[in-house]
Coordinates of C-alpha atoms in Angstrom, one line a residue:
X1 CA 6.9 -32.3 -4.0
X2 CA 5.1 -29.2 -4.2
X3 CA 1.8 -27.9 -5.3
X4 CA 0.0 -24.5 -5.8
X5 CA -3.2 -23.4 -3.7
X6 CA -5.0 -20.4 -5.4
X7 CA -7.9 -18.3 -4.7
X8 CA -9.6 -15.9 -7.1
X9 CA -12.2 -13.6 -6.3
X10 CA -13.8 -10.0 -6.3
X11 CA -13.6 -7.8 -3.3
X12 CA -16.0 -4.8 -3.1
X13 CA -18.6 -3.1 -0.6
X14 CA -22.4 -3.5 -1.2
X15 CA -24.3 -1.4 1.3
X16 CA -21.7 -0.6 3.6
X17 CA -20.4 -4.4 3.8
X18 CA -17.5 -6.1 2.3
X19 CA -18.8 -8.5 -0.2
X20 CA -16.6 -11.4 -2.1
X21 CA -17.4 -12.9 -5.2
X22 CA -15.4 -16.1 -5.8
X23 CA -14.3 -16.6 -9.4
X24 CA -14.9 -19.8 -10.7
X25 CA -12.4 -21.3 -13.1
X26 CA -14.8 -23.2 -15.4
X27 CA -17.3 -20.6 -15.9
X28 CA -17.7 -17.0 -16.4
X29 CA -18.5 -14.4 -13.9
X30 CA -21.2 -12.3 -15.0
X31 CA -21.6 -8.4 -13.5
X32 CA -24.5 -6.3 -13.9
X33 CA -27.7 -4.9 -12.4
X34 CA -29.7 -7.9 -13.5
X35 CA -30.5 -10.5 -10.7
X36 CA -29.8 -13.4 -13.0
X37 CA -25.9 -12.3 -12.7
X38 CA -23.1 -13.5 -10.6
X39 CA -22.4 -9.9 -9.1
X40 CA -25.7 -8.1 -8.8
X41 CA -24.8 -3.9 -8.4
X42 CA -27.8 -2.1 -7.8
X43 CA -27.1 1.1 -9.0
X44 CA -28.9 2.7 -12.1
X45 CA -26.0 3.7 -13.7
X46 CA -24.9 0.0 -14.0
X47 CA -26.2 -1.9 -17.0
X48 CA -28.4 -5.0 -16.5
X49 CA -25.7 -7.3 -18.5
X50 CA -22.6 -4.7 -17.6
X51 CA -19.5 -6.8 -17.7
X52 CA -18.2 -10.3 -18.2
X53 CA -15.5 -12.0 -16.3
X54 CA -13.5 -15.2 -17.4
X55 CA -10.8 -17.3 -17.5
X56 CA -8.2 -18.2 -20.3
X57 CA -6.8 -21.5 -20.8
X58 CA -3.3 -20.4 -19.3
X59 CA -4.9 -19.4 -15.9
X60 CA -5.3 -15.8 -16.7
X61 CA -8.2 -13.8 -16.1
X62 CA -9.8 -11.1 -18.0
X63 CA -12.6 -8.7 -18.2
X64 CA -14.9 -7.5 -21.0
X65 CA -17.4 -4.9 -21.2
X66 CA -20.7 -5.8 -22.6
X67 CA -21.8 -2.8 -24.7
X68 CA -22.7 -1.2 -21.1
X69 CA -24.1 2.5 -21.3
X70 CA -21.6 3.9 -19.2
X71 CA -18.6 1.6 -19.6
X72 CA -16.5 -0.6 -17.5
X73 CA -13.0 0.9 -16.1
X74 CA -9.9 -1.1 -14.9
X75 CA -7.5 1.1 -12.9
X76 CA -9.3 4.2 -14.3
X77 CA -8.8 3.5 -18.0
X78 CA -11.9 2.3 -19.9
X79 CA -12.4 -0.6 -21.3
X80 CA -12.5 -0.9 -25.1
X81 CA -11.4 -4.6 -25.6
X82 CA -10.9 -7.7 -23.4
X83 CA -8.2 -6.6 -20.5
X84 CA -6.2 -9.1 -18.3
X85 CA -6.3 -8.4 -14.9
X86 CA -3.4 -8.5 -12.4
X87 CA -3.7 -8.8 -8.5
X88 CA -5.4 -5.7 -6.9
X89 CA -6.6 -4.4 -10.4
X90 CA -9.4 -2.0 -9.5
X91 CA -12.5 -2.4 -11.6
X92 CA -14.9 0.6 -11.6
X93 CA -18.4 -0.2 -12.8
X94 CA -21.0 2.7 -12.0
X95 CA -20.5 3.7 -8.2
X96 CA -18.8 0.7 -7.5
X97 CA -15.4 -0.2 -7.3
X98 CA -14.4 -3.9 -7.2
X99 CA -10.7 -5.4 -6.5
X100 CA -9.3 -8.3 -8.3
X101 CA -7.7 -10.6 -5.9
X102 CA -5.8 -13.6 -6.8
X103 CA -3.6 -15.6 -4.0
X104 CA -1.7 -18.3 -4.2
X105 CA 0.5 -20.2 -1.7
X106 CA 3.4 -22.6 -2.8
X107 CA 3.3 -25.5 -0.5
X108 CA 6.4 -27.6 -0.4
X109 CA 5.6 -31.3 1.2
X110 CA 8.1 -33.1 3.0
X111 CA 8.8 -36.7 3.2
X112 CA 8.7 -39.3 6.0
X113 CA 5.8 -37.6 7.5
X114 CA 7.6 -34.1 8.0
X115 CA 4.8 -31.5 8.6
X116 CA 4.5 -29.1 5.3
X117 CA 6.7 -26.2 5.1
X118 CA 5.0 -23.1 3.3
X119 CA 7.5 -21.1 1.1
X120 CA 5.3 -18.4 -0.1
X121 CA 1.9 -17.3 0.9
X122 CA 0.5 -14.0 -0.2
X123 CA -2.8 -12.1 -0.5
X124 CA -3.8 -8.8 -1.6
X125 CA -4.4 -6.2 0.8
X126 CA -4.8 -2.5 1.2
X127 CA -1.9 -1.2 2.9
X128 CA -0.2 2.3 4.0
X129 CA 3.6 2.5 3.4
X130 CA 5.8 4.8 5.7
X131 CA 9.5 5.2 4.3
X132 CA 12.0 7.1 6.5
X133 CA 15.3 8.0 5.8
X134 CA 18.0 9.9 7.9
X135 CA 18.9 13.3 5.6
X136 CA 22.4 13.3 4.6
X137 CA 23.6 10.0 6.0
X138 CA 26.4 9.9 3.7
X139 CA 27.6 13.6 4.7
X140 CA 26.9 12.4 8.5
X141 CA 29.0 9.3 8.0
X142 CA 32.3 11.3 7.0
X143 CA 31.8 13.5 9.7
X144 CA 31.7 11.1 13.0
X145 CA 33.2 8.4 14.1
X146 CA 31.9 4.9 13.2
X147 CA 31.2 4.0 16.9
X148 CA 29.1 7.3 17.1
X149 CA 27.5 6.6 13.7
X150 CA 26.5 3.0 15.0
X151 CA 25.1 4.6 18.3
X152 CA 22.8 6.9 16.3
X153 CA 21.6 4.3 13.9
X154 CA 20.8 1.8 16.7
X155 CA 19.2 4.2 19.2
X156 CA 16.8 5.5 16.0
X157 CA 16.2 1.9 15.4
X158 CA 15.4 0.7 18.9
X159 CA 13.2 3.6 19.7
X160 CA 11.6 3.9 16.4
X161 CA 10.6 0.0 16.5
X162 CA 9.1 0.3 19.9
X163 CA 7.0 3.6 18.7
X164 CA 5.7 1.7 15.5
X165 CA 5.0 -1.8 17.4
X166 CA 2.9 0.3 19.9
X167 CA 0.9 1.9 17.1
X168 CA 0.0 -1.1 15.4
X169 CA 2.6 -1.7 12.1
X170 CA 1.9 -5.3 10.4
X171 CA 5.6 -4.9 9.3
X172 CA 8.6 -3.3 10.0
X173 CA 11.7 -3.5 8.1
X174 CA 15.4 -1.5 8.5
X175 CA 17.1 -0.9 5.4
X176 CA 20.9 0.9 5.7
X177 CA 19.5 4.2 7.6
X178 CA 15.9 3.9 6.3
X179 CA 12.9 2.9 8.3
X180 CA 9.7 1.2 6.4
X181 CA 6.7 0.3 8.5
X182 CA 3.4 -1.2 6.7
X183 CA 0.1 -0.9 8.1
X184 CA -2.8 -3.4 6.7
X185 CA -6.3 -1.8 6.3
X186 CA -9.0 -4.5 6.6
X187 CA -11.8 -2.8 4.5
X188 CA -11.4 -1.1 1.2
X189 CA -10.3 2.1 2.5
X190 CA -8.9 3.2 5.7
X191 CA -10.5 4.7 8.4
X192 CA -9.9 8.2 9.7
X193 CA -8.7 6.4 12.9
X194 CA -6.3 4.0 10.9
X195 CA -4.8 7.5 9.0
X196 CA -4.3 9.1 12.6
X197 CA -2.3 6.0 13.9
X198 CA 0.1 6.5 10.7
X199 CA 0.7 10.2 10.8
X200 CA 0.9 9.7 14.7
X201 CA 3.8 6.9 14.4
X202 CA 5.5 9.4 11.5
X203 CA 5.4 11.8 14.3
X204 CA 7.0 10.0 16.8
X205 CA 9.6 9.1 14.3
X206 CA 10.4 12.8 13.8
X207 CA 10.5 13.4 17.3
X208 CA 12.9 10.4 18.1
X209 CA 15.4 11.5 15.5
X210 CA 15.2 15.3 16.9
X211 CA 15.9 14.0 20.4
X212 CA 19.2 12.3 19.2
X213 CA 21.1 15.5 19.2
X214 CA 20.7 16.1 22.6
X215 CA 20.7 12.3 24.1
X216 CA 23.9 11.9 22.1
X217 CA 25.5 15.3 22.2
X218 CA 25.4 15.7 18.5
X219 CA 26.8 19.0 16.7
X220 CA 24.0 19.0 14.6
X221 CA 20.3 17.5 14.6
X222 CA 19.2 14.6 12.7
X223 CA 16.4 15.1 10.1
X224 CA 14.6 12.5 8.3
X225 CA 13.1 12.5 4.8
X226 CA 9.6 10.5 4.8
X227 CA 7.3 9.4 2.2
X228 CA 4.0 8.2 2.6
X229 CA 1.8 6.1 0.1
X230 CA -1.5 3.8 0.2
X231 CA -2.6 1.2 -2.1
X232 CA -3.1 -2.4 -2.8
X233 CA -0.2 -4.7 -2.4
X234 CA 0.5 -8.5 -2.2
X235 CA 1.3 -9.0 1.5
X236 CA 2.4 -12.1 3.2
X237 CA 5.2 -14.5 4.3
X238 CA 8.0 -15.5 2.1
X239 CA 10.8 -17.9 3.4
X240 CA 10.8 -21.3 5.3
X241 CA 10.6 -22.9 8.7
X242 CA 14.4 -22.0 9.4
X243 CA 14.1 -18.3 7.9
X244 CA 10.8 -16.4 7.0
X245 CA 10.0 -12.7 6.7
X246 CA 6.8 -11.1 6.4
X247 CA 6.8 -8.3 3.4
X248 CA 4.8 -6.3 1.1
X249 CA 5.4 -6.6 -2.8
X250 CA 4.1 -4.2 -5.0
X251 CA 4.2 -0.7 -7.0
X252 CA 2.8 1.1 -3.9
X253 CA 6.0 0.0 -2.2
X254 CA 8.2 1.0 -4.5
X255 CA 6.5 4.4 -4.8
X256 CA 6.8 5.1 -1.2
X257 CA 10.4 4.6 -1.5
X258 CA 10.8 7.0 -4.1
X259 CA 8.5 9.4 -2.6
X260 CA 11.1 9.7 0.4
X261 CA 14.2 10.2 -2.5
X262 CA 11.9 13.3 -4.1
X263 CA 12.1 15.0 -0.5
X264 CA 15.7 15.7 -1.3
X265 CA 15.0 17.8 -4.5
X266 CA 11.6 18.9 -3.5
X267 CA 12.7 20.8 -0.3
X268 CA 10.4 19.0 2.0
X269 CA 10.5 16.5 4.7
X270 CA 6.9 14.8 3.7
X271 CA 6.1 13.7 0.5
X272 CA 2.7 12.0 0.4
X273 CA 1.3 9.9 -2.5
X274 CA -2.2 10.6 -4.2
X275 CA -3.4 7.3 -2.4
X276 CA -2.6 8.3 0.7
X277 CA -3.8 12.2 0.1
X278 CA -7.3 11.2 -1.3
X279 CA -8.2 9.2 2.1
X280 CA -6.7 12.3 3.9
X281 CA -8.6 14.9 2.1
X282 CA -11.9 14.5 3.9
X283 CA -10.3 15.1 7.4
X284 CA -7.8 18.0 6.8
X285 CA -7.3 21.5 5.6
X286 CA -6.2 21.3 1.7
X287 CA -3.7 23.8 2.6
X288 CA -1.4 22.1 4.9
X289 CA 0.2 20.2 1.6
X290 CA 2.0 21.7 -1.3
X291 CA 0.9 19.8 -4.2
X292 CA 3.0 19.4 -7.2
X293 CA 3.7 17.1 -10.1
X294 CA 7.2 16.0 -10.8
X295 CA 9.1 13.0 -12.1
X296 CA 10.2 9.9 -9.7
X297 CA 12.7 7.7 -10.7
X298 CA 12.2 4.7 -12.4
X299 CA 8.7 6.0 -13.7
X300 CA 7.8 7.3 -17.3
X301 CA 4.9 9.1 -16.1
X302 CA 5.0 12.1 -13.8
X303 CA 3.0 11.5 -10.4
X304 CA 1.3 14.2 -8.5
X305 CA 3.2 14.5 -5.1
X306 CA 1.7 16.3 -1.9
X307 CA 4.7 17.8 0.3
X308 CA 5.1 19.5 3.8
X309 CA 7.5 20.2 6.6
X310 CA 7.7 18.0 9.6
X311 CA 5.8 20.5 12.0
X312 CA 2.7 20.0 10.1
X313 CA 2.6 16.4 11.5
X314 CA 1.1 18.2 14.8
X315 CA -1.7 20.2 12.7
X316 CA -2.4 16.9 11.0
X317 CA -2.9 15.2 14.2
X318 CA -5.0 18.1 15.7
X319 CA -7.5 18.4 12.6
X320 CA -8.2 14.6 13.3
X321 CA -9.3 15.9 16.7
X322 CA -12.1 18.3 15.5

């Protein structure tokens, strides 16, 4: 027997503090400047009765603009008719950003007095994803013996795992010749310290890859292609008591993999998504990255990508210290 536990709420920052507003299933959530509303946003650019968030009979949630002066935006698109919300959609009203959060967990209850087993439990979180892949791995596999190829990947993964763990990753995965690492950000935006930790981790991965040539007496260096992206995803535990796995699901993860793939044809080592770059920008010199617009595999619209070579990592770390 199973049931679904669900929490639906808006998450925002008011006066520098995180604020959570539960969304009732049987009534509307009123958003605006009026003190009589459920979500009060003290901003002159917000109308007194600005927007309304409601649930449909099919357990979907939608937002409606109430003829506000400055408009309501969902993922940077103005709401002209009622819009169905998806988990981690960003609602912009005046100077406020509100994140639509939809948490659900399916719990299977065992018979004969056994403890319940959690099959799935996910929650929306702001994350940064790093995907690092061995450059030219297919060619490398043709040039070296199988035991040496195994030695290269196992050494890289063992050292990478230790370096990532020391730098606070929430989860790390090893897929073929690629490393995926995820950091959770507890607030609505990552701090400079959190971003520096991510950059430091990428720098360590690059150093580990470079060191393999001397350590394993290779005829050529091992290089990495790295994609970095920041955004909202559903994160949590999937599986059962017998086997479970911490994972992150969402466009931000897929985008990070596509960014890493793009390093091959963009002639760069690092490809940083706009989500990450926008958070990095206040701490770094804009000239450190080259900006380009390119098509990523699986996407219909071109993406803005910020590219650089591996040596820029040391300069990035120094910029955080200034």
